[in-house]
Each structure stands twice: as C-alpha cells, then as structure tokens.
XYZ file of C-alpha atoms in Angstrom:
580
model
C 0.000 0.000 0.000
C 2.877 2.312 0.855
C 4.536 1.561 -2.459
C 1.356 2.485 -4.330
C 1.229 5.786 -2.513
C 4.816 6.602 -3.492
C 4.108 5.707 -7.096
C 1.094 7.972 -7.020
C 3.488 10.796 -6.110
C 6.302 10.611 -8.664
C 4.941 8.564 -11.555
C 2.078 10.934 -12.499
C 4.496 13.866 -12.347
C 6.991 12.189 -14.678
C 4.188 11.106 -17.029
C 2.775 14.647 -17.105
C 6.208 16.058 -17.975
C 6.786 13.342 -20.567
C 3.400 14.013 -22.204
C 4.413 17.672 -22.510
C 7.057 16.439 -24.990
C 10.030 18.370 -23.575
C 12.838 19.119 -26.093
C 15.129 16.088 -25.713
C 18.078 17.769 -27.432
C 18.014 20.673 -24.982
C 17.731 18.239 -22.061
C 20.780 16.324 -23.332
C 22.795 19.525 -23.756
C 21.748 20.786 -20.298
C 22.767 17.485 -18.672
C 26.082 17.506 -20.582
C 26.808 21.049 -19.384
C 25.925 19.998 -15.828
C 28.398 17.112 -16.168
C 31.091 19.529 -17.378
C 30.346 21.907 -14.495
C 30.520 19.127 -11.934
C 33.532 17.474 -13.583
C 35.514 20.694 -13.395
C 34.425 21.096 -9.803
C 35.758 17.623 -9.037
C 39.173 18.477 -10.532
C 39.744 21.607 -8.436
C 40.252 19.774 -5.080
C 42.757 17.415 -6.750
C 44.663 20.424 -8.074
C 44.555 21.936 -4.562
C 45.825 18.672 -3.071
C 48.932 18.709 -5.265
C 49.422 22.411 -4.590
C 49.394 21.844 -0.796
C 51.594 18.735 -0.869
C 54.218 20.261 -3.183
C 53.871 23.871 -2.014
C 56.717 26.173 -3.045
C 57.053 29.450 -4.906
C 58.558 27.621 -7.869
C 55.505 25.296 -8.030
C 53.243 28.284 -8.721
C 53.816 28.775 -12.440
C 51.887 30.366 -15.252
C 50.754 26.981 -16.543
C 49.155 26.000 -13.226
C 47.493 29.374 -12.786
C 46.191 29.329 -16.381
C 44.779 25.852 -15.888
C 42.957 26.915 -12.732
C 41.554 30.094 -14.343
C 40.394 28.245 -17.473
C 38.780 25.535 -15.334
C 36.884 28.066 -13.207
C 35.725 30.048 -16.267
C 34.610 26.857 -18.041
C 32.684 25.828 -14.946
C 30.953 29.225 -14.731
C 30.014 29.275 -18.437
C 28.780 25.685 -18.447
C 26.757 26.325 -15.293
C 25.178 29.481 -16.734
C 24.155 27.825 -20.014
C 22.852 24.773 -18.151
C 20.636 26.934 -15.913
C 19.303 28.857 -18.938
C 18.489 25.666 -20.848
C 16.721 24.076 -17.880
C 14.671 27.252 -17.415
C 13.777 27.139 -21.105
C 12.802 23.474 -20.768
C 10.658 24.302 -17.709
C 8.868 27.103 -19.555
C 8.310 24.820 -22.569
C 6.886 22.005 -20.432
C 4.542 24.296 -18.517
C 3.380 26.062 -21.697
C 2.501 22.632 -23.097
C 0.664 21.619 -19.889
C -1.276 24.885 -19.864
C -2.119 24.443 -23.536
C -3.504 20.943 -22.829
C -5.419 22.219 -19.797
C -6.949 25.150 -21.698
C -7.908 22.905 -24.602
C -9.511 20.419 -22.175
C -11.399 23.092 -20.216
C -13.002 24.420 -23.397
C -14.444 21.002 -24.292
C -15.621 19.987 -20.820
C -19.401 19.779 -20.374
C -21.260 22.645 -18.717
C -21.955 20.343 -15.759
C -18.255 20.580 -14.774
C -18.498 24.371 -14.481
C -21.759 24.036 -12.544
C -19.880 22.067 -9.881
C -16.508 23.883 -9.849
C -16.133 27.626 -9.165
C -14.339 29.405 -11.992
C -11.760 30.857 -9.573
C -10.768 27.347 -8.497
C -10.300 26.321 -12.131
C -8.244 29.467 -12.804
C -6.005 28.530 -9.861
C -5.392 25.092 -11.373
C -4.467 26.744 -14.670
C -2.070 29.321 -13.169
C -0.891 28.466 -9.636
C -0.590 24.692 -9.950
C 1.227 24.844 -13.281
C 3.593 27.497 -11.859
C 4.554 25.066 -9.091
C 5.529 22.496 -11.746
C 7.497 25.171 -13.658
C 9.388 26.274 -10.542
C 10.432 22.694 -9.819
C 11.820 22.157 -13.322
C 13.325 25.617 -13.831
C 14.663 26.467 -10.368
C 15.381 23.154 -8.667
C 15.923 20.453 -11.286
C 19.290 21.919 -12.373
C 20.615 21.852 -8.819
C 19.197 18.356 -8.321
C 20.885 16.916 -11.443
C 24.174 18.680 -10.743
C 23.933 17.697 -7.078
C 23.570 13.984 -7.836
C 26.552 14.083 -10.200
C 28.609 16.065 -7.668
C 27.771 13.722 -4.804
C 28.456 10.522 -6.775
C 31.693 11.885 -8.258
C 32.910 13.205 -4.902
C 32.208 9.915 -3.124
C 34.116 7.940 -5.792
C 37.156 10.237 -5.464
C 36.904 10.146 -1.650
C 37.013 6.331 -1.638
C 40.160 6.541 -3.740
C 41.722 9.158 -1.437
C 40.926 7.420 1.873
C 38.235 4.773 2.175
C 38.306 4.726 5.998
C 37.457 8.430 6.320
C 34.791 8.026 3.627
C 33.089 5.300 5.651
C 33.042 7.637 8.689
C 31.306 10.227 6.482
C 28.524 7.749 5.633
C 27.325 7.914 9.262
C 25.452 11.102 8.274
C 23.305 9.429 5.588
C 20.904 7.382 7.787
C 20.699 10.285 10.272
C 19.756 12.770 7.518
C 17.277 10.293 5.981
C 15.597 9.678 9.351
C 15.002 13.431 9.604
C 14.140 14.306 5.999
C 11.677 11.497 5.154
C 9.028 12.325 7.823
C 9.497 16.050 7.235
C 9.011 15.481 3.492
C 5.712 13.674 4.105
C 4.558 16.507 6.331
C 5.542 19.061 3.682
C 3.488 17.154 1.071
C 0.332 17.438 3.203
C 0.976 21.119 3.881
C 1.650 21.850 0.193
C -1.519 20.069 -0.908
C -3.579 21.963 1.683
C -2.000 25.252 0.601
C -2.896 24.662 -3.057
C -6.480 23.723 -2.174
C -6.834 26.819 -0.003
C -5.281 28.995 -2.741
C -7.867 27.673 -5.209
C -10.721 28.468 -2.786
C -9.325 31.939 -2.092
C -8.991 32.643 -5.830
C -12.613 31.550 -6.295
C -13.772 33.999 -3.582
C -11.784 36.860 -5.126
C -13.114 36.222 -8.616
C -16.706 35.928 -7.451
C -16.616 39.112 -5.368
C -14.725 41.236 -7.887
C -16.922 40.136 -10.809
C -20.062 41.019 -8.840
C -18.727 44.145 -7.110
C -21.900 46.132 -7.936
C -24.036 43.561 -6.125
C -21.633 43.647 -3.168
C -21.871 47.418 -2.880
C -25.605 47.701 -3.486
C -26.222 45.036 -0.819
C -23.847 46.648 1.709
C -22.045 43.322 1.801
C -18.505 44.720 2.045
C -18.070 43.545 5.642
C -19.417 40.066 4.878
C -17.128 39.655 1.863
C -14.194 41.115 3.794
C -14.781 38.429 6.429
C -14.884 35.726 3.725
C -11.658 37.000 2.171
C -10.051 37.456 5.577
C -10.839 33.830 6.382
C -9.024 32.703 3.234
C -6.068 34.991 3.954
C -5.825 33.635 7.507
C -5.966 30.029 6.308
C -3.208 30.689 3.775
C -1.198 32.452 6.490
C -1.536 29.425 8.765
C -0.456 27.052 5.995
C 2.490 29.370 5.307
C 3.494 29.248 8.971
C 3.304 25.457 8.992
C 5.501 25.333 5.897
C 7.923 27.811 7.480
C 8.191 25.595 10.581
C 9.127 22.574 8.473
C 11.587 24.649 6.446
C 13.094 26.023 9.644
C 13.752 22.463 10.825
C 15.146 21.026 7.584
C 17.956 23.526 6.986
C 19.396 23.865 10.514
C 19.172 20.131 11.251
C 21.057 19.255 8.062
C 23.621 21.952 8.865
C 24.019 20.556 12.387
C 24.546 17.020 11.086
C 27.049 18.191 8.493
C 28.979 20.428 10.903
C 29.216 17.569 13.386
C 30.463 15.331 10.600
C 32.989 17.988 9.573
C 34.366 18.196 13.113
C 34.642 14.391 13.308
C 36.414 14.201 9.960
C 38.811 17.012 10.847
C 39.667 15.309 14.144
C 40.016 11.868 12.612
C 41.845 13.239 9.563
C 44.238 15.242 11.749
C 45.153 12.045 13.600
C 45.825 10.244 10.310
C 47.938 13.162 9.019
C 50.017 13.182 12.231
C 50.537 9.414 11.934
C 51.617 9.781 8.299
C 48.732 7.680 6.936
C 47.319 10.745 5.122
C 48.955 13.771 3.543
C 47.935 17.321 4.444
C 46.956 17.936 0.816
C 44.696 14.876 0.834
C 42.983 16.133 4.004
C 42.391 19.558 2.395
C 41.034 17.860 -0.741
C 38.874 15.597 1.404
C 37.326 18.607 3.167
C 36.742 20.359 -0.182
C 35.009 17.251 -1.547
C 32.954 17.081 1.624
C 31.639 20.580 0.896
C 30.834 19.427 -2.647
C 28.596 16.856 -0.973
C 27.142 19.079 1.765
C 26.023 21.901 -0.556
C 24.195 19.600 -3.033
C 22.594 17.760 -0.100
C 21.021 21.034 1.040
C 19.922 21.761 -2.538
C 18.454 18.270 -2.853
C 16.507 18.783 0.373
C 15.038 21.935 -1.187
C 14.303 19.969 -4.376
C 12.365 17.281 -2.506
C 10.407 19.940 -0.601
C 9.302 21.524 -3.874
C 8.805 18.105 -5.434
C 6.179 17.381 -2.758
C 4.394 20.585 -3.779
C 4.626 19.684 -7.465
C 3.173 16.189 -6.964
C 0.140 17.675 -5.203
C -0.316 20.153 -8.052
C 0.161 17.356 -10.583
C -2.688 15.320 -9.103
C -5.136 18.192 -9.590
C -3.917 18.939 -13.112
C -4.261 15.277 -14.085
C -7.742 15.149 -12.529
C -8.856 17.793 -15.037
C -6.967 16.302 -17.995
C -8.599 12.902 -17.409
C -12.172 14.264 -17.368
C -14.409 13.181 -20.239
C -15.177 15.953 -22.774
C -18.631 16.825 -24.082
C -20.142 13.948 -26.085
C -19.392 14.738 -29.707
C -19.858 13.238 -33.168
C -18.306 13.831 -36.570
C -21.257 14.339 -38.932
C -22.092 17.864 -40.075
C -25.580 19.353 -40.287
C -26.162 20.729 -43.758
C -29.657 22.192 -43.326
C -32.027 22.267 -40.378
C -35.339 22.429 -42.200
C -37.137 19.522 -40.530
C -39.271 19.320 -37.403
C -37.467 19.211 -34.063
C -38.905 16.459 -31.868
C -38.530 15.881 -28.128
C -39.235 12.203 -27.448
C -39.820 10.901 -23.891
C -37.054 13.065 -22.403
C -36.253 12.807 -18.700
C -33.536 14.843 -17.041
C -32.135 15.479 -13.549
C -29.008 17.385 -12.531
C -28.022 15.135 -9.642
C -29.866 11.910 -10.490
C -32.181 12.525 -7.530
C -34.473 15.439 -8.261
C -35.950 15.001 -11.735
C -36.310 18.333 -13.541
C -38.051 17.084 -16.684
C -40.550 14.173 -16.726
C -41.315 12.306 -19.945
C -41.364 15.392 -22.182
C -42.946 14.842 -25.613
C -43.674 17.519 -28.226
C -42.810 18.595 -31.754
C -41.439 21.979 -32.854
C -42.570 22.551 -36.407
C -40.012 23.812 -38.877
C -40.374 27.514 -39.702
C -43.023 28.026 -36.970
C -42.949 29.719 -33.541
C -43.269 27.512 -30.477
C -43.540 29.152 -27.072
C -42.735 27.414 -23.782
C -44.481 29.000 -20.803
C -45.117 28.102 -17.212
C -44.233 29.017 -13.626
C -40.627 29.644 -12.560
C -38.680 26.458 -11.918
C -40.782 24.349 -14.271
C -37.765 23.354 -16.430
C -38.026 25.770 -19.362
C -34.378 26.878 -19.374
C -33.233 23.296 -18.747
C -35.035 22.299 -21.921
C -33.117 24.984 -23.816
C -29.869 23.618 -22.354
C -30.757 20.188 -23.736
C -31.385 21.702 -27.184
C -27.952 23.341 -27.033
C -26.505 20.001 -25.795
C -25.055 21.566 -22.665
C -26.455 18.492 -20.922
C -27.553 15.042 -22.064
C -31.011 13.608 -21.233
C -31.045 10.786 -18.689
C -33.399 9.020 -21.081
C -35.257 9.787 -24.283
C -33.863 11.757 -27.203
C -34.173 14.930 -29.260
C -34.275 14.510 -33.032
C -34.204 16.689 -36.115
C -35.932 14.908 -38.965
C -35.140 11.251 -38.340
C -31.704 11.764 -36.750
C -30.754 12.391 -33.124
C -29.100 15.771 -32.591
C -26.284 13.841 -30.847
C -25.350 12.349 -34.235
C -23.977 15.737 -35.339
C -20.758 17.434 -34.306
C -21.220 20.098 -31.627
C -19.663 22.796 -33.810
C -21.951 21.991 -36.737
C -25.119 21.694 -34.630
C -24.564 24.867 -32.619
C -23.695 26.871 -35.727
C -27.335 26.440 -36.805
C -28.689 27.852 -33.526
C -29.053 31.491 -32.545
C -29.531 31.975 -28.795
C -30.690 35.280 -27.303
C -31.063 35.074 -23.544
C -32.288 37.389 -20.818
C -28.712 38.129 -19.702
C -27.362 38.580 -23.252
C -23.746 37.703 -22.366
C -21.183 40.216 -23.581
C -17.427 39.610 -23.596
C -14.754 42.181 -22.854
C -13.728 43.896 -26.081
C -15.292 46.181 -28.667
C -18.847 46.226 -29.980
C -17.532 44.826 -33.256
C -15.831 41.949 -31.391
C -19.116 41.099 -29.693
C -21.232 41.152 -32.852
C -18.698 38.870 -34.614
C -18.070 36.655 -31.571
C -17.701 32.973 -32.441
C -17.921 33.358 -36.225
C -15.317 31.311 -38.063
C -15.093 33.528 -41.132
C -14.045 37.034 -42.061
C -16.774 39.654 -41.605
C -16.869 42.940 -43.500
C -17.755 46.310 -42.006
C -20.781 46.448 -44.311
C -22.134 43.192 -42.854
C -21.625 44.490 -39.308
C -23.460 47.729 -40.065
C -26.299 45.867 -41.807
C -27.024 43.517 -38.911
C -26.691 46.363 -36.400
C -29.337 48.259 -38.341
C -31.572 45.166 -38.469
C -31.224 44.889 -34.673
C -32.008 48.623 -34.212
C -28.555 49.003 -32.645
C -27.006 51.284 -35.279
C -28.320 54.514 -33.757
C -26.901 54.089 -30.246
C -23.623 52.738 -31.702
C -23.312 55.849 -33.894
C -23.719 58.031 -30.779
C -20.781 56.333 -29.031
C -17.423 58.162 -29.237
C -15.607 55.282 -30.996
C -18.586 53.690 -32.754
C -18.066 49.988 -33.403
C -14.594 50.196 -31.805
C -16.025 51.255 -28.436
C -14.819 49.065 -25.545
C -17.824 47.623 -23.699
C -16.035 46.772 -20.414
C -16.088 43.527 -18.465
C -19.348 41.650 -19.195
C -20.590 44.705 -21.130
C -20.949 46.901 -18.044
C -20.607 50.088 -20.104
C -23.809 49.248 -22.010
C -27.413 49.347 -20.837
C -29.587 46.232 -20.753
C -31.389 47.217 -23.932
C -28.124 47.941 -25.724
C -26.699 44.547 -24.716
C -29.862 42.848 -25.977
C -29.612 44.586 -29.336
C -25.939 43.609 -29.658
C -26.961 39.985 -28.959
C -29.704 40.198 -31.610
C -27.232 41.665 -34.127
C -24.930 38.737 -33.335
C -27.798 36.328 -34.034
C -28.626 38.107 -37.320
C -24.997 37.763 -38.408
C -25.015 34.019 -37.676
C -28.191 33.708 -39.748
C -29.379 30.656 -37.750
C -32.085 28.277 -38.904
C -33.177 27.631 -35.297
C -33.719 30.620 -33.033
C -34.021 30.290 -29.240
C -35.230 33.268 -27.206
C -35.023 32.948 -23.420
C -36.925 35.782 -21.722
C -35.202 38.138 -24.158
C -37.217 41.244 -23.200
C -38.258 40.544 -19.611
C -35.742 42.867 -17.925
C -36.172 45.863 -20.246
C -38.086 49.088 -19.796
C -41.125 49.603 -22.028
C -39.289 51.810 -24.544
C -36.342 49.400 -24.939
C -38.698 46.430 -24.982
C -40.615 47.860 -27.917
C -37.426 48.337 -29.953
C -35.978 44.950 -29.009
C -39.266 43.137 -29.637
C -39.463 44.625 -33.119
C -35.904 43.448 -33.808
C -36.797 39.986 -32.513
C -39.897 39.828 -34.711
C -37.727 40.615 -37.745
C -35.210 37.971 -36.637
C -37.914 35.328 -36.115
C -39.305 35.749 -39.612
C -38.967 32.482 -41.556
C -37.028 30.638 -38.847
C -37.868 27.768 -36.510
C -38.277 29.698 -33.283
C -38.522 28.520 -29.668
C -39.481 31.173 -27.131
C -39.406 31.057 -23.338
C -41.594 33.734 -21.809
C -43.220 34.590 -18.494
C -45.238 37.390 -20.101
C -47.927 35.889 -22.305
C -48.384 39.143 -24.206
C -45.182 38.374 -26.131
C -46.228 34.860 -27.217
C -50.023 34.855 -27.705
C -49.538 34.877 -31.481
C -47.262 31.813 -31.427
C -48.177 28.863 -33.647
C -47.907 26.562 -30.631
C -47.693 27.115 -26.879
C -46.337 24.402 -24.561
C -47.330 24.792 -20.908
C -44.689 23.323 -18.607
C -45.481 22.783 -14.936
C -43.121 21.114 -12.418
C -41.171 19.496 -15.244
C -44.261 18.075 -16.987
C -46.210 19.216 -20.022
C -49.736 19.870 -18.815
C -51.057 21.482 -21.969
C -50.261 22.433 -25.564
C -51.984 24.303 -28.382
C -52.644 27.832 -29.526
C -53.452 30.653 -27.127
C -57.195 30.260 -27.689
C -57.089 26.477 -27.280
C -55.122 26.645 -24.016
C -57.292 29.463 -22.696
C -60.340 27.244 -23.129
C -58.820 23.972 -21.868
C -56.071 24.810 -19.307
C -57.186 26.404 -15.985
C -53.716 27.570 -14.887
C -52.955 29.043 -18.308
C -56.300 30.836 -18.224
C -55.405 32.208 -14.775
C -52.050 33.435 -16.094
C -53.745 35.009 -19.122
C -56.440 36.737 -17.071
C -53.883 38.185 -14.657
C -51.339 39.345 -17.230
C -53.425 40.303 -20.241
C -56.072 42.037 -18.134
C -53.300 44.010 -16.418
C -51.890 44.993 -19.822
C -55.313 46.181 -21.010
C -55.687 48.315 -17.889
C-alpha cells in the first residue's frame, strides 16, 4: 500500500512532464553542461591537493594558474548555459501543460463548471502549473548537478581514503531519518496550501466580478470576512511550511557540521601518523563541501517536489475528465421538425427536472414554452444546445438524433438570445462577430446592427463599433446589450432561433425596440421562445405549458385558454393588467 502511494506521487508527475514532450536535445545539452560543471568542480580539489603537498614558490607557475583560471571560467560558463536551458525546458513544459489544460477546459461539459467555481479552475491553470514550472526551472538543475557532484565526490573520496569516507557515511541514515518524515509533512501542507489557494482565488473572482451587487447590498463587511478567512488560512499554511523549512535547513547543517568536526579530528590524527597527507585532508574537506552543498539543494528539491506532486494530481484530474459527447457528422440544413421524445432529465440523479417530455417543434413556426418559474423551461433549452444530455429519451431533427452531429456543426445552426445577453470584454464589433469562423466585413456588421435597431446608439458612441464595452458589457445598458446579442444572431443567420426571456428585464421603450428586432429575426425561422409574459407569445403557432417538469397542456393561445385552468389564470392576470 505504501509503495502504491509513493508511485502515485512521482509517476504521475513524470508522465505529465513526458506528455508535454520536452525538447530532448536541450535536455541532453543541459545534462552535458551539468556534467562539465561538476567534472571541473571535481578536478579543483585534486589540483589543490597537489598544490598543498608540493607547495613552493617555484611550483606556482603560469601553466598552473592558467589551468585553474580556465577551469573556473569553463565551470561558470557551463553552469550558466545549463541553468538557462533548464529554465527554457521548464517554460516549454509548462506552456505545453497549460495548452492541454486550456484545450480540455473548453471542451468539458457545462456540468463541470456548474460544480466547480471558476476561480478554483483558474487557480489550477495558473498556480498549480507554476509550481511544476518552478520545480523544473529552479530546482531540477541543482538536483541533477547535485547527484553528479555527490556521486563523483564519493568515488574520489574512496580513492583518497576509504576509511574516512566510511566515517562520512554515518550522516546518511541520520539525515534520511530526519528528511523522510518532514518530506511527508511538507506534502500534506503543500496540498492543503494549493487547495486553499484555489478556494481563495474563487472567492476573489466571485466578489470582484459582482462588485456592484456587493456594494448595493452593503455586503462589504461580509465579503471582507470571507476574504479574511481565506487569507488567515493561507497564512496558517504558510506558517506550517515555514516551521518545516526552519527544521530542515538547521538540522542538516548541524549534522554536516558535526560530521565535519569528526572528519577534521580523525583526519588530523591520520595526518600526524603519516597515513594521510595534508593535501589529501584539504582535498577531502573540499570534496565534503561538494557533498554538503548539493545535499542542502536536494533537500530543497524534494520539498518543492512534494508541492509539485500535489499540483500534478489536480492537473491530471482535469486532464482525465471526459469531454462533451461529440460526433463527426455535419448538419447541412435544419429544415425539418425538431422532436422531443420521452425526455427525462435530472441534474443530480435525484431530483428530476423534466418528466417524460414529448412535443414537436414545427419547422419555420414559432413555439412558445411558458409556465411558472422552476418548471424546467431553461433546462429544456440547455438540452437543445446540448449543454447536458437527457437521462433518457432523445431529441431529433428529422429522423436523426441531434447527438449524431458534431457540436460545432449543430450549434452553428442555432441562434440563442437570452435574458442576460452575455457580452465579452472587447469592442462592440468583437461582440457582434463573436464565435464566427469567417471574415466579416464592415458592411455586414453595419447591416445587422441596423436590423437589430442598434445602429443609432452605436453611432452616438465616441468610438462607434470600436467602443470598448467593459467587463461583461458593463458600459452598455440592458437594452443595448440585448440589441448587440440580436445583431450577433442576425450575423449568424441561424435556422433555429431560441429566445429565453429576451425582453423581460427591459423598460417599455427598450422592450418595444428589441421586440421589433426579434420579430424581424424570427421571420422564416424555426423559433422557440421562453416567456413569463404571455403578451409576447399569444400569437405563437404553438404554446407548450410546462409545470413542475411536466407538459400539462399544448396548443394555440385560444385552445389553451379554453382547456387549461392555470394558463387561463395566467392570461387573465397578465393580459387584463396589460389592457388596464
């Protein structure tokens, strides 16, 4: 069981790095340069040994000095290039991991984003991948060079004096007994820190994106408390990490200093007895430092490796998620009836939202879906868009299931105008063209803006179509955002149009303009409308009344008014109020 746990730590990390396809040539060159750096470092103590043993003014000649200078310069240059290459490799690996993550996130089903706050996902994309980058760029070079330095130094030390080398090995089990439990503790702390960072990022993103709601609700103190809680938790994790770090360094230093004193004492005795030369003792001490320094660097490497393995687990969790169900066939024309056949759906497999839904949306006609809030109207739209899959039943166009078509092809035939009318940060032109996979001319943009009755307010803006709309379109009014969304739908020229409460949040003047634009857009298209206000749908070719996830009536306005008590109640309340 313990072995499995260890494998879970390092194997996924290595596989993740390997899948990033790091440049093998650069890795080979970096390792070669590290070998040169370490090799030169191993020669310097031997040179010092001979210098001490044969010390005289005549021994110090230009040749010896030149050799030493060239060796030191070669070591510095090789070390510098090695560090640069490993940093480049780290950046390349992390760019590849982020590319895979971003590509995966864009094809995950909407249900993933329902369950995971966007701030948490952003943290996985930025913070967790940065941890992996830091390990490769900042610590891997020292780790590789350290291993080479330690192995090379130990081999030379055995040649110099095997008895003193055996004394030195006393430190290994002592250091291991200290570092292994501390490493396990650091892994738990690092994993907790990354989880808490993700939660804190989620809080920040939620609050900052809804800052108007925070201020209008006087919720500054509540949100400050939420943020303060995250800051405190991160502070506590930081303190726990600092405690472990404060133990690792000094304890290793204590062990090594004790070992140094023992070796100096034992080596001094051997020098005085003639069993060891003074130069060999100096070389031995220099090699010892070439072991001590890499040992400290390796301890730092393993500390960061524990952090990277925790980050790796979360990255792999996302990469292994199943994408949206997709197919390869393209939809050429959507000119057949859209049928919903015995569809059942629930978000959590407990509370069923839609119960055995059956109806047909006639091609080129207007079908309205009405009913109380929470009856499943928007969920039905989500099934049409294939954001979710029915638990049972199917939706067909003609005689084929909509799941038989590729998502890109199917969605390109749908125009969706919702109550919120999502707007992305950028210009008005960017928003009208958003998602189109072809070049769009200025004439086309102006034409659809005019068709959506948006041209007038755009002309009044200081930069016209190049006006920046702000985050989520905050610089535009609700009516302006709706008209931009309608212009976007006109430009897509969809064969199926879905309108989700498209005018419910507008004032009467804006509603009149937007409704006229929608009427023009609906002309000749298969249209599905969700509406609370019956005044906007009484002329529909078909009205479906949805109640608690079930269809309790269907027909024209007159037919439902005569046969459906709740619809008649809705009509009497709303239409009578309108007449007044």
